Amino acid sequence: MSEKKPAPNGWIILDKPRGLGSTQAVGAVKRVLREGGYAKTKVGHGGTLDPLAEGVLPIALGEATKLAGRMLDASKIYEFTIAFGVETDTLDTEGETVGTSDVRPSLPQIEAILPEFSGTIEQVPPAYSALKVDGKRAYDLARAGEVVELEMRAVTIHSLTIADGPHARDEITLMAHVSKGTYIRSLARDIAHALGTCGHVTYLRRTKAGPFAEAQAISLDKLNEIANGAQLSDLLLPLEAGLDDIPALSLSQTDAQAVRQGRVLSGLPQSSGLYFAKLGNVPVALVEIMDGTAKVVRGFNLPDVAE
């Protein structure tokens, strides 16, 4: 029996196809690693994408799974199409029609309404969502025919613009840069209502998740090549790729040892905030500096010499 390759640490950015769930995508990565001869590896994803949505899905491997929570909190960019005239119970193409309208907004009317949906706004999540109501998933209750009442929540729309390209009379494609917790289907519903009509999402693609953009994403076919002996290193982004927005803190060997033991570093000149501590090129920990004192937020268990 051949010796297994060491479990990898880092990120695979998957261009998730429509029809595949995020959990299924994680399962696909686990399968190709197993078939590619790698040791058992912890795998997680950095932000759910609905099966009907496509695009950037960060998959964390090994020590990078410790950063998956940060990825959930990161802002995202989506491209989506609203078809006007029909609203469905799921607010997308899967659902049953619950409302219709003959009103079709003009392009100038759409342009005029978008500023109302910029900045901090309130939205009610879709009944068909993974949020929990009394310990049960909202979509399970909705599918069982129960009336699901979800509370309004505040989200931030950093930008909302009309996408380039031709525009049909009965639909519009928009680009939205949004905070965590934003439901694009709810945004589409509310924009349609504000325009005096109704609508639902027919196309949804995530083009950016935190620091990861679609240019870095690989297809399922490319992923499957790992199972057939392709070099994982050609597709794997380093753990620190998920920390692009955090300043680095270079450690000495002595300080790195202390941080790995969970000890506090003091007398640091850096301003307060979150830092990515490393020894040479090796990630050691995420640390929080407060008034010159650094405490470990999340430690990484990686060898001093990158393999």
PDB file of C-alpha atoms in Angstrom:
ATOM      1  CA  MET A   1       0.000   0.000   0.000  1.00  0.00           C
ATOM      2  CA  SER A   2       1.505   3.325  -1.077  1.00  0.00           C
ATOM      3  CA  GLU A   3       2.101   6.006   1.550  1.00  0.00           C
ATOM      4  CA  LYS A   4      -0.520   8.745   1.604  1.00  0.00           C
ATOM      5  CA  LYS A   5       0.387  12.311   0.651  1.00  0.00           C
ATOM      6  CA  PRO A   6       0.245  14.756   3.587  1.00  0.00           C
ATOM      7  CA  ALA A   7      -3.069  16.498   4.236  1.00  0.00           C
ATOM      8  CA  PRO A   8      -3.031  19.891   2.462  1.00  0.00           C
ATOM      9  CA  ASN A   9      -3.627  23.308   4.041  1.00  0.00           C
ATOM     10  CA  GLY A  10      -5.072  26.200   2.036  1.00  0.00           C
ATOM     11  CA  TRP A  11      -7.953  27.119  -0.234  1.00  0.00           C
ATOM     12  CA  ILE A  12      -9.564  25.710  -3.339  1.00  0.00           C
ATOM     13  CA  ILE A  13     -11.827  28.306  -4.935  1.00  0.00           C
ATOM     14  CA  LEU A  14     -14.553  26.413  -6.744  1.00  0.00           C
ATOM     15  CA  ASP A  15     -16.675  27.884  -9.516  1.00  0.00           C
ATOM     16  CA  LYS A  16     -19.767  26.116  -8.219  1.00  0.00           C
ATOM     17  CA  PRO A  17     -22.140  25.064 -10.973  1.00  0.00           C
ATOM     18  CA  ARG A  18     -25.894  25.537 -10.751  1.00  0.00           C
ATOM     19  CA  GLY A  19     -27.640  22.538  -9.209  1.00  0.00           C
ATOM     20  CA  LEU A  20     -24.867  21.619  -6.763  1.00  0.00           C
ATOM     21  CA  GLY A  21     -25.303  22.376  -3.052  1.00  0.00           C
ATOM     22  CA  SER A  22     -22.447  23.822  -0.981  1.00  0.00           C
ATOM     23  CA  THR A  23     -22.300  20.694   1.188  1.00  0.00           C
ATOM     24  CA  GLN A  24     -22.151  18.547  -1.964  1.00  0.00           C
ATOM     25  CA  ALA A  25     -19.250  20.722  -3.183  1.00  0.00           C
ATOM     26  CA  VAL A  26     -17.356  20.038   0.063  1.00  0.00           C
ATOM     27  CA  GLY A  27     -18.078  16.338  -0.450  1.00  0.00           C
ATOM     28  CA  ALA A  28     -16.663  16.518  -3.991  1.00  0.00           C
ATOM     29  CA  VAL A  29     -13.412  18.042  -2.677  1.00  0.00           C
ATOM     30  CA  LYS A  30     -13.124  15.340   0.007  1.00  0.00           C
ATOM     31  CA  ARG A  31     -13.659  12.666  -2.648  1.00  0.00           C
ATOM     32  CA  VAL A  32     -10.976  13.946  -5.043  1.00  0.00           C
ATOM     33  CA  LEU A  33      -8.469  14.280  -2.196  1.00  0.00           C
ATOM     34  CA  ARG A  34      -9.182  10.719  -1.112  1.00  0.00           C
ATOM     35  CA  GLU A  35      -8.926   9.401  -4.669  1.00  0.00           C
ATOM     36  CA  GLY A  36      -5.790  11.488  -5.219  1.00  0.00           C
ATOM     37  CA  GLY A  37      -4.066   9.656  -2.365  1.00  0.00           C
ATOM     38  CA  TYR A  38      -4.108  12.411   0.289  1.00  0.00           C
ATOM     39  CA  ALA A  39      -4.368  11.770   4.014  1.00  0.00           C
ATOM     40  CA  LYS A  40      -7.727  12.515   5.632  1.00  0.00           C
ATOM     41  CA  THR A  41      -8.211  16.271   5.447  1.00  0.00           C
ATOM     42  CA  LYS A  42     -10.605  18.597   7.249  1.00  0.00           C
ATOM     43  CA  VAL A  43     -12.664  20.446   4.629  1.00  0.00           C
ATOM     44  CA  GLY A  44     -15.199  23.276   5.004  1.00  0.00           C
ATOM     45  CA  HIS A  45     -16.712  26.066   2.930  1.00  0.00           C
ATOM     46  CA  GLY A  46     -16.616  29.809   3.376  1.00  0.00           C
ATOM     47  CA  GLY A  47     -20.224  30.813   2.734  1.00  0.00           C
ATOM     48  CA  THR A  48     -23.233  28.862   1.478  1.00  0.00           C
ATOM     49  CA  LEU A  49     -24.439  29.230  -2.100  1.00  0.00           C
ATOM     50  CA  ASP A  50     -27.968  28.053  -2.915  1.00  0.00           C
ATOM     51  CA  PRO A  51     -28.100  25.098  -5.333  1.00  0.00           C
ATOM     52  CA  LEU A  52     -29.677  27.444  -7.918  1.00  0.00           C
ATOM     53  CA  ALA A  53     -26.827  29.933  -7.527  1.00  0.00           C
ATOM     54  CA  GLU A  54     -23.429  29.569  -9.166  1.00  0.00           C
ATOM     55  CA  GLY A  55     -19.993  31.081  -8.823  1.00  0.00           C
ATOM     56  CA  VAL A  56     -17.267  31.631  -6.232  1.00  0.00           C
ATOM     57  CA  LEU A  57     -17.325  29.121  -3.375  1.00  0.00           C
ATOM     58  CA  PRO A  58     -14.178  29.180  -1.192  1.00  0.00           C
ATOM     59  CA  ILE A  59     -13.379  25.675   0.090  1.00  0.00           C
ATOM     60  CA  ALA A  60     -11.036  25.605   3.101  1.00  0.00           C
ATOM     61  CA  LEU A  61      -8.631  22.683   3.582  1.00  0.00           C
ATOM     62  CA  GLY A  62      -6.808  21.698   6.767  1.00  0.00           C
ATOM     63  CA  GLU A  63      -5.698  24.657   8.884  1.00  0.00           C
ATOM     64  CA  ALA A  64      -7.545  27.070   6.561  1.00  0.00           C
ATOM     65  CA  THR A  65     -10.834  25.745   8.009  1.00  0.00           C
ATOM     66  CA  LYS A  66      -9.992  27.870  11.068  1.00  0.00           C
ATOM     67  CA  LEU A  67     -10.620  30.900   8.827  1.00  0.00           C
ATOM     68  CA  ALA A  68     -13.897  29.683   7.312  1.00  0.00           C
ATOM     69  CA  GLY A  69     -15.851  31.639   9.937  1.00  0.00           C
ATOM     70  CA  ARG A  70     -14.140  34.861   8.885  1.00  0.00           C
ATOM     71  CA  MET A  71     -15.098  34.114   5.291  1.00  0.00           C
ATOM     72  CA  LEU A  72     -18.755  33.793   6.332  1.00  0.00           C
ATOM     73  CA  ASP A  73     -18.517  37.321   7.747  1.00  0.00           C
ATOM     74  CA  ALA A  74     -16.892  38.774   4.607  1.00  0.00           C
ATOM     75  CA  SER A  75     -18.752  40.874   2.051  1.00  0.00           C
ATOM     76  CA  LYS A  76     -19.782  39.298  -1.259  1.00  0.00           C
ATOM     77  CA  ILE A  77     -20.446  40.491  -4.818  1.00  0.00           C
ATOM     78  CA  TYR A  78     -23.300  39.036  -6.871  1.00  0.00           C
ATOM     79  CA  GLU A  79     -24.642  39.388 -10.396  1.00  0.00           C
ATOM     80  CA  PHE A  80     -28.347  38.582 -10.601  1.00  0.00           C
ATOM     81  CA  THR A  81     -31.307  38.883 -12.954  1.00  0.00           C
ATOM     82  CA  ILE A  82     -34.806  39.906 -11.849  1.00  0.00           C
ATOM     83  CA  ALA A  83     -37.656  38.799 -14.119  1.00  0.00           C
ATOM     84  CA  PHE A  84     -40.591  41.176 -13.649  1.00  0.00           C
ATOM     85  CA  GLY A  85     -44.254  40.201 -13.658  1.00  0.00           C
ATOM     86  CA  VAL A  86     -44.188  36.990 -11.598  1.00  0.00           C
ATOM     87  CA  GLU A  87     -43.395  36.408  -7.931  1.00  0.00           C
ATOM     88  CA  THR A  88     -42.836  32.877  -6.623  1.00  0.00           C
ATOM     89  CA  ASP A  89     -42.975  31.543  -3.080  1.00  0.00           C
ATOM     90  CA  THR A  90     -39.239  30.744  -3.201  1.00  0.00           C
ATOM     91  CA  LEU A  91     -38.438  34.066  -4.972  1.00  0.00           C
ATOM     92  CA  ASP A  92     -36.570  32.101  -7.648  1.00  0.00           C
ATOM     93  CA  THR A  93     -37.367  29.780 -10.580  1.00  0.00           C
ATOM     94  CA  GLU A  94     -38.046  26.738  -8.371  1.00  0.00           C
ATOM     95  CA  GLY A  95     -41.173  28.009  -6.683  1.00  0.00           C
ATOM     96  CA  GLU A  96     -44.899  28.237  -7.312  1.00  0.00           C
ATOM     97  CA  THR A  97     -46.380  31.499  -8.577  1.00  0.00           C
ATOM     98  CA  VAL A  98     -47.879  33.571  -5.762  1.00  0.00           C
ATOM     99  CA  GLY A  99     -48.337  36.892  -7.570  1.00  0.00           C
ATOM    100  CA  THR A 100     -48.430  38.444 -11.037  1.00  0.00           C
ATOM    101  CA  SER A 101     -48.368  41.966 -12.457  1.00  0.00           C
ATOM    102  CA  ASP A 102     -48.653  43.532 -15.905  1.00  0.00           C
ATOM    103  CA  VAL A 103     -46.361  46.408 -14.877  1.00  0.00           C
ATOM    104  CA  ARG A 104     -42.941  46.433 -16.584  1.00  0.00           C
ATOM    105  CA  PRO A 105     -40.604  49.173 -15.280  1.00  0.00           C
ATOM    106  CA  SER A 106     -38.499  51.187 -17.695  1.00  0.00           C
ATOM    107  CA  LEU A 107     -34.712  51.406 -17.433  1.00  0.00           C
ATOM    108  CA  PRO A 108     -34.874  55.026 -16.134  1.00  0.00           C
ATOM    109  CA  GLN A 109     -37.376  53.932 -13.458  1.00  0.00           C
ATOM    110  CA  ILE A 110     -35.041  51.126 -12.354  1.00  0.00           C
ATOM    111  CA  GLU A 111     -32.045  53.475 -12.302  1.00  0.00           C
ATOM    112  CA  ALA A 112     -34.026  55.945 -10.174  1.00  0.00           C
ATOM    113  CA  ILE A 113     -35.034  53.357  -7.563  1.00  0.00           C
ATOM    114  CA  LEU A 114     -31.603  51.767  -6.930  1.00  0.00           C
ATOM    115  CA  PRO A 115     -30.314  54.491  -4.552  1.00  0.00           C
ATOM    116  CA  GLU A 116     -33.160  53.550  -2.175  1.00  0.00           C
ATOM    117  CA  PHE A 117     -31.492  50.144  -1.825  1.00  0.00           C
ATOM    118  CA  SER A 118     -27.978  51.407  -1.091  1.00  0.00           C
ATOM    119  CA  GLY A 119     -26.367  51.687   2.331  1.00  0.00           C
ATOM    120  CA  THR A 120     -27.987  50.082   5.377  1.00  0.00           C
ATOM    121  CA  ILE A 121     -31.424  48.720   4.538  1.00  0.00           C
ATOM    122  CA  GLU A 122     -33.987  46.466   6.232  1.00  0.00           C
ATOM    123  CA  GLN A 123     -35.092  43.248   4.585  1.00  0.00           C
ATOM    124  CA  VAL A 124     -37.188  40.206   5.449  1.00  0.00           C
ATOM    125  CA  PRO A 125     -35.348  36.986   4.515  1.00  0.00           C
ATOM    126  CA  PRO A 126     -37.130  34.555   2.174  1.00  0.00           C
ATOM    127  CA  ALA A 127     -39.416  31.968   3.787  1.00  0.00           C
ATOM    128  CA  TYR A 128     -37.412  29.413   1.806  1.00  0.00           C
ATOM    129  CA  SER A 129     -34.106  30.011   3.590  1.00  0.00           C
ATOM    130  CA  ALA A 130     -31.865  28.073   5.964  1.00  0.00           C
ATOM    131  CA  LEU A 131     -32.657  30.357   8.906  1.00  0.00           C
ATOM    132  CA  LYS A 132     -34.057  28.572  11.937  1.00  0.00           C
ATOM    133  CA  VAL A 133     -37.512  29.189  13.388  1.00  0.00           C
ATOM    134  CA  ASP A 134     -38.106  27.479  16.748  1.00  0.00           C
ATOM    135  CA  GLY A 135     -35.194  25.152  16.018  1.00  0.00           C
ATOM    136  CA  LYS A 136     -36.389  24.160  12.535  1.00  0.00           C
ATOM    137  CA  ARG A 137     -35.141  25.334   9.123  1.00  0.00           C
ATOM    138  CA  ALA A 138     -37.474  27.910   7.570  1.00  0.00           C
ATOM    139  CA  TYR A 139     -37.481  26.087   4.219  1.00  0.00           C
ATOM    140  CA  ASP A 140     -38.579  22.827   5.898  1.00  0.00           C
ATOM    141  CA  LEU A 141     -41.523  24.617   7.526  1.00  0.00           C
ATOM    142  CA  ALA A 142     -42.401  26.397   4.262  1.00  0.00           C
ATOM    143  CA  ARG A 143     -42.302  23.136   2.298  1.00  0.00           C
ATOM    144  CA  ALA A 144     -44.607  21.584   4.887  1.00  0.00           C
ATOM    145  CA  GLY A 145     -47.144  24.306   4.094  1.00  0.00           C
ATOM    146  CA  GLU A 146     -46.653  26.325   7.281  1.00  0.00           C
ATOM    147  CA  VAL A 147     -46.729  30.111   7.225  1.00  0.00           C
ATOM    148  CA  VAL A 148     -43.190  31.253   8.022  1.00  0.00           C
ATOM    149  CA  GLU A 149     -42.785  34.620   9.723  1.00  0.00           C
ATOM    150  CA  LEU A 150     -39.187  35.839   9.654  1.00  0.00           C
ATOM    151  CA  GLU A 151     -38.024  39.016  11.374  1.00  0.00           C
ATOM    152  CA  MET A 152     -36.793  42.006   9.429  1.00  0.00           C
ATOM    153  CA  ARG A 153     -33.009  42.440   9.613  1.00  0.00           C
ATOM    154  CA  ALA A 154     -30.553  45.208   8.787  1.00  0.00           C
ATOM    155  CA  VAL A 155     -28.019  44.519   6.028  1.00  0.00           C
ATOM    156  CA  THR A 156     -25.609  46.736   4.121  1.00  0.00           C
ATOM    157  CA  ILE A 157     -25.628  47.198   0.354  1.00  0.00           C
ATOM    158  CA  HIS A 158     -22.200  48.684  -0.432  1.00  0.00           C
ATOM    159  CA  SER A 159     -23.081  49.217  -4.106  1.00  0.00           C
ATOM    160  CA  LEU A 160     -25.929  48.333  -6.473  1.00  0.00           C
ATOM    161  CA  THR A 161     -25.619  48.982 -10.201  1.00  0.00           C
ATOM    162  CA  ILE A 162     -27.108  47.868 -13.496  1.00  0.00           C
ATOM    163  CA  ALA A 163     -24.864  45.332 -15.246  1.00  0.00           C
ATOM    164  CA  ASP A 164     -23.464  46.124 -18.682  1.00  0.00           C
ATOM    165  CA  GLY A 165     -25.109  44.639 -21.752  1.00  0.00           C
ATOM    166  CA  PRO A 166     -28.486  44.656 -23.501  1.00  0.00           C
ATOM    167  CA  HIS A 167     -31.632  44.883 -21.380  1.00  0.00           C
ATOM    168  CA  ALA A 168     -34.892  43.079 -22.083  1.00  0.00           C
ATOM    169  CA  ARG A 169     -38.185  44.816 -21.335  1.00  0.00           C
ATOM    170  CA  ASP A 170     -39.282  42.300 -18.703  1.00  0.00           C
ATOM    171  CA  GLU A 171     -36.017  41.763 -16.816  1.00  0.00           C
ATOM    172  CA  ILE A 172     -32.927  43.501 -15.470  1.00  0.00           C
ATOM    173  CA  THR A 173     -29.471  42.241 -14.450  1.00  0.00           C
ATOM    174  CA  LEU A 174     -27.833  43.981 -11.492  1.00  0.00           C
ATOM    175  CA  MET A 175     -24.483  43.847  -9.666  1.00  0.00           C
ATOM    176  CA  ALA A 176     -24.587  44.050  -5.858  1.00  0.00           C
ATOM    177  CA  HIS A 177     -21.746  44.280  -3.331  1.00  0.00           C
ATOM    178  CA  VAL A 178     -23.359  43.268  -0.042  1.00  0.00           C
ATOM    179  CA  SER A 179     -22.647  42.530   3.623  1.00  0.00           C
ATOM    180  CA  LYS A 180     -22.999  39.118   5.211  1.00  0.00           C
ATOM    181  CA  GLY A 181     -26.584  38.055   5.813  1.00  0.00           C
ATOM    182  CA  THR A 182     -27.960  39.769   2.704  1.00  0.00           C
ATOM    183  CA  TYR A 183     -30.490  37.741   0.738  1.00  0.00           C
ATOM    184  CA  ILE A 184     -30.371  38.587  -2.957  1.00  0.00           C
ATOM    185  CA  ARG A 185     -33.788  36.990  -3.516  1.00  0.00           C
ATOM    186  CA  SER A 186     -35.287  39.345  -0.906  1.00  0.00           C
ATOM    187  CA  LEU A 187     -33.490  42.300  -2.503  1.00  0.00           C
ATOM    188  CA  ALA A 188     -34.955  41.374  -5.900  1.00  0.00           C
ATOM    189  CA  ARG A 189     -38.464  41.040  -4.429  1.00  0.00           C
ATOM    190  CA  ASP A 190     -38.236  44.417  -2.687  1.00  0.00           C
ATOM    191  CA  ILE A 191     -36.866  46.216  -5.770  1.00  0.00           C
ATOM    192  CA  ALA A 192     -39.754  44.835  -7.851  1.00  0.00           C
ATOM    193  CA  HIS A 193     -42.292  45.909  -5.227  1.00  0.00           C
ATOM    194  CA  ALA A 194     -40.774  49.406  -5.071  1.00  0.00           C
ATOM    195  CA  LEU A 195     -41.247  49.605  -8.845  1.00  0.00           C
ATOM    196  CA  GLY A 196     -44.941  48.801  -8.492  1.00  0.00           C
ATOM    197  CA  THR A 197     -44.653  45.265  -9.801  1.00  0.00           C
ATOM    198  CA  CYS A 198     -43.434  41.856  -8.649  1.00  0.00           C
ATOM    199  CA  GLY A 199     -40.491  39.706  -9.662  1.00  0.00           C
ATOM    200  CA  HIS A 200     -38.231  36.762  -8.955  1.00  0.00           C
ATOM    201  CA  VAL A 201     -34.564  35.835  -9.475  1.00  0.00           C
ATOM    202  CA  THR A 202     -33.833  33.818 -12.626  1.00  0.00           C
ATOM    203  CA  TYR A 203     -30.028  34.007 -12.500  1.00  0.00           C
ATOM    204  CA  LEU A 204     -27.647  34.392  -9.552  1.00  0.00           C
ATOM    205  CA  ARG A 205     -23.852  34.292  -9.689  1.00  0.00           C
ATOM    206  CA  ARG A 206     -21.389  35.147  -6.914  1.00  0.00           C
ATOM    207  CA  THR A 207     -18.369  36.836  -8.475  1.00  0.00           C
ATOM    208  CA  LYS A 208     -16.456  37.577  -5.266  1.00  0.00           C
ATOM    209  CA  ALA A 209     -16.392  36.220  -1.707  1.00  0.00           C
ATOM    210  CA  GLY A 210     -14.141  38.125   0.693  1.00  0.00           C
ATOM    211  CA  PRO A 211     -10.720  38.345  -0.987  1.00  0.00           C
ATOM    212  CA  PHE A 212     -11.504  35.595  -3.526  1.00  0.00           C
ATOM    213  CA  ALA A 213     -12.589  36.546  -7.069  1.00  0.00           C
ATOM    214  CA  GLU A 214     -13.936  34.459  -9.944  1.00  0.00           C
ATOM    215  CA  ALA A 215     -10.591  34.699 -11.789  1.00  0.00           C
ATOM    216  CA  GLN A 216      -9.184  32.389  -9.073  1.00  0.00           C
ATOM    217  CA  ALA A 217     -12.033  29.885  -9.283  1.00  0.00           C
ATOM    218  CA  ILE A 218     -11.712  26.459 -10.889  1.00  0.00           C
ATOM    219  CA  SER A 219     -14.362  24.271 -12.500  1.00  0.00           C
ATOM    220  CA  LEU A 220     -15.551  20.907 -11.195  1.00  0.00           C
ATOM    221  CA  ASP A 221     -13.777  19.283 -14.154  1.00  0.00           C
ATOM    222  CA  LYS A 222     -10.499  20.901 -13.101  1.00  0.00           C
ATOM    223  CA  LEU A 223     -11.094  19.778  -9.509  1.00  0.00           C
ATOM    224  CA  ASN A 224     -11.677  16.204 -10.643  1.00  0.00           C
ATOM    225  CA  GLU A 225      -8.219  16.132 -12.270  1.00  0.00           C
ATOM    226  CA  ILE A 226      -6.732  15.894  -8.744  1.00  0.00           C
ATOM    227  CA  ALA A 227      -8.298  12.441  -8.403  1.00  0.00           C
ATOM    228  CA  ASN A 228      -6.451  11.434 -11.583  1.00  0.00           C
ATOM    229  CA  GLY A 229      -3.034  12.531 -10.369  1.00  0.00           C
ATOM    230  CA  ALA A 230      -2.964  16.253 -11.230  1.00  0.00           C
ATOM    231  CA  GLN A 231      -0.820  18.387  -8.893  1.00  0.00           C
ATOM    232  CA  LEU A 232      -2.970  19.826  -6.104  1.00  0.00           C
ATOM    233  CA  SER A 233      -0.354  22.566  -5.607  1.00  0.00           C
ATOM    234  CA  ASP A 234      -1.330  24.006  -9.010  1.00  0.00           C
ATOM    235  CA  LEU A 235      -4.898  24.585  -7.770  1.00  0.00           C
ATOM    236  CA  LEU A 236      -4.353  25.270  -4.066  1.00  0.00           C
ATOM    237  CA  LEU A 237      -4.107  28.830  -2.753  1.00  0.00           C
ATOM    238  CA  PRO A 238      -2.102  29.271   0.470  1.00  0.00           C
ATOM    239  CA  LEU A 239      -3.838  29.685   3.821  1.00  0.00           C
ATOM    240  CA  GLU A 240      -2.815  33.360   3.945  1.00  0.00           C
ATOM    241  CA  ALA A 241      -4.747  34.073   0.730  1.00  0.00           C
ATOM    242  CA  GLY A 242      -7.784  34.271   3.003  1.00  0.00           C
ATOM    243  CA  LEU A 243      -6.067  37.017   5.025  1.00  0.00           C
ATOM    244  CA  ASP A 244      -5.292  39.466   2.223  1.00  0.00           C
ATOM    245  CA  ASP A 245      -7.111  42.269   4.033  1.00  0.00           C
ATOM    246  CA  ILE A 246      -5.128  41.851   7.282  1.00  0.00           C
ATOM    247  CA  PRO A 247      -1.678  43.384   7.900  1.00  0.00           C
ATOM    248  CA  ALA A 248       1.182  40.958   8.535  1.00  0.00           C
ATOM    249  CA  LEU A 249       3.202  40.796  11.750  1.00  0.00           C
ATOM    250  CA  SER A 250       6.657  39.216  11.346  1.00  0.00           C
ATOM    251  CA  LEU A 251       7.783  37.199  14.366  1.00  0.00           C
ATOM    252  CA  SER A 252      11.188  36.105  15.584  1.00  0.00           C
ATOM    253  CA  GLN A 253      11.717  32.410  16.325  1.00  0.00           C
ATOM    254  CA  THR A 254      11.354  33.158  20.062  1.00  0.00           C
ATOM    255  CA  ASP A 255       8.139  35.144  19.631  1.00  0.00           C
ATOM    256  CA  ALA A 256       6.710  32.509  17.274  1.00  0.00           C
ATOM    257  CA  GLN A 257       7.373  29.865  19.943  1.00  0.00           C
ATOM    258  CA  ALA A 258       5.576  31.994  22.517  1.00  0.00           C
ATOM    259  CA  VAL A 259       2.584  32.596  20.253  1.00  0.00           C
ATOM    260  CA  ARG A 260       2.314  28.879  19.471  1.00  0.00           C
ATOM    261  CA  GLN A 261       2.140  28.219  23.208  1.00  0.00           C
ATOM    262  CA  GLY A 262      -0.677  30.758  23.484  1.00  0.00           C
ATOM    263  CA  ARG A 263       1.418  33.268  25.401  1.00  0.00           C
ATOM    264  CA  VAL A 264       0.903  37.024  25.196  1.00  0.00           C
ATOM    265  CA  LEU A 265       3.441  39.286  23.466  1.00  0.00           C
ATOM    266  CA  SER A 266       3.812  42.748  24.943  1.00  0.00           C
ATOM    267  CA  GLY A 267       5.562  46.015  24.149  1.00  0.00           C
ATOM    268  CA  LEU A 268       4.658  45.925  20.457  1.00  0.00           C
ATOM    269  CA  PRO A 269       4.794  49.218  18.507  1.00  0.00           C
ATOM    270  CA  GLN A 270       1.937  48.335  16.096  1.00  0.00           C
ATOM    271  CA  SER A 271      -1.424  50.068  16.370  1.00  0.00           C
ATOM    272  CA  SER A 272      -4.354  48.119  17.812  1.00  0.00           C
ATOM    273  CA  GLY A 273      -6.164  45.681  15.527  1.00  0.00           C
ATOM    274  CA  LEU A 274      -6.088  42.243  13.949  1.00  0.00           C
ATOM    275  CA  TYR A 275      -2.783  40.953  12.512  1.00  0.00           C
ATOM    276  CA  PHE A 276      -1.607  37.902  10.629  1.00  0.00           C
ATOM    277  CA  ALA A 277       1.473  36.711  12.542  1.00  0.00           C
ATOM    278  CA  LYS A 278       4.053  34.690  10.624  1.00  0.00           C
ATOM    279  CA  LEU A 279       7.547  33.283  10.968  1.00  0.00           C
ATOM    280  CA  GLY A 280       9.227  33.914   7.641  1.00  0.00           C
ATOM    281  CA  ASN A 281       6.576  32.769   5.157  1.00  0.00           C
ATOM    282  CA  VAL A 282       4.869  30.331   7.533  1.00  0.00           C
ATOM    283  CA  PRO A 283       1.516  31.395   9.088  1.00  0.00           C
ATOM    284  CA  VAL A 284       1.645  31.154  12.878  1.00  0.00           C
ATOM    285  CA  ALA A 285      -1.577  32.766  14.129  1.00  0.00           C
ATOM    286  CA  LEU A 286      -4.179  35.458  13.873  1.00  0.00           C
ATOM    287  CA  VAL A 287      -3.489  37.835  16.745  1.00  0.00           C
ATOM    288  CA  GLU A 288      -5.309  40.815  18.185  1.00  0.00           C
ATOM    289  CA  ILE A 289      -3.091  43.708  19.299  1.00  0.00           C
ATOM    290  CA  MET A 290      -4.528  45.972  21.986  1.00  0.00           C
ATOM    291  CA  ASP A 291      -2.388  48.774  23.396  1.00  0.00           C
ATOM    292  CA  GLY A 292       0.846  47.034  22.391  1.00  0.00           C
ATOM    293  CA  THR A 293      -0.171  43.589  23.670  1.00  0.00           C
ATOM    294  CA  ALA A 294      -0.871  40.722  21.248  1.00  0.00           C
ATOM    295  CA  LYS A 295      -3.210  37.868  22.135  1.00  0.00           C
ATOM    296  CA  VAL A 296      -3.823  34.803  19.942  1.00  0.00           C
ATOM    297  CA  VAL A 297      -7.229  34.743  18.241  1.00  0.00           C
ATOM    298  CA  ARG A 298      -6.588  31.645  16.134  1.00  0.00           C
ATOM    299  CA  GLY A 299      -3.406  29.582  16.007  1.00  0.00           C
ATOM    300  CA  PHE A 300      -2.244  27.552  13.012  1.00  0.00           C
ATOM    301  CA  ASN A 301      -0.511  24.206  13.352  1.00  0.00           C
ATOM    302  CA  LEU A 302       1.934  24.344  10.433  1.00  0.00           C
ATOM    303  CA  PRO A 303       5.594  23.221  10.162  1.00  0.00           C
ATOM    304  CA  ASP A 304       8.274  25.932  10.176  1.00  0.00           C
ATOM    305  CA  VAL A 305       9.397  24.962   6.696  1.00  0.00           C
ATOM    306  CA  ALA A 306       6.610  25.153   4.158  1.00  0.00           C
ATOM    307  CA  GLU A 307       6.234  21.829   2.400  1.00  0.00           C
TER     308      GLU A 307
END
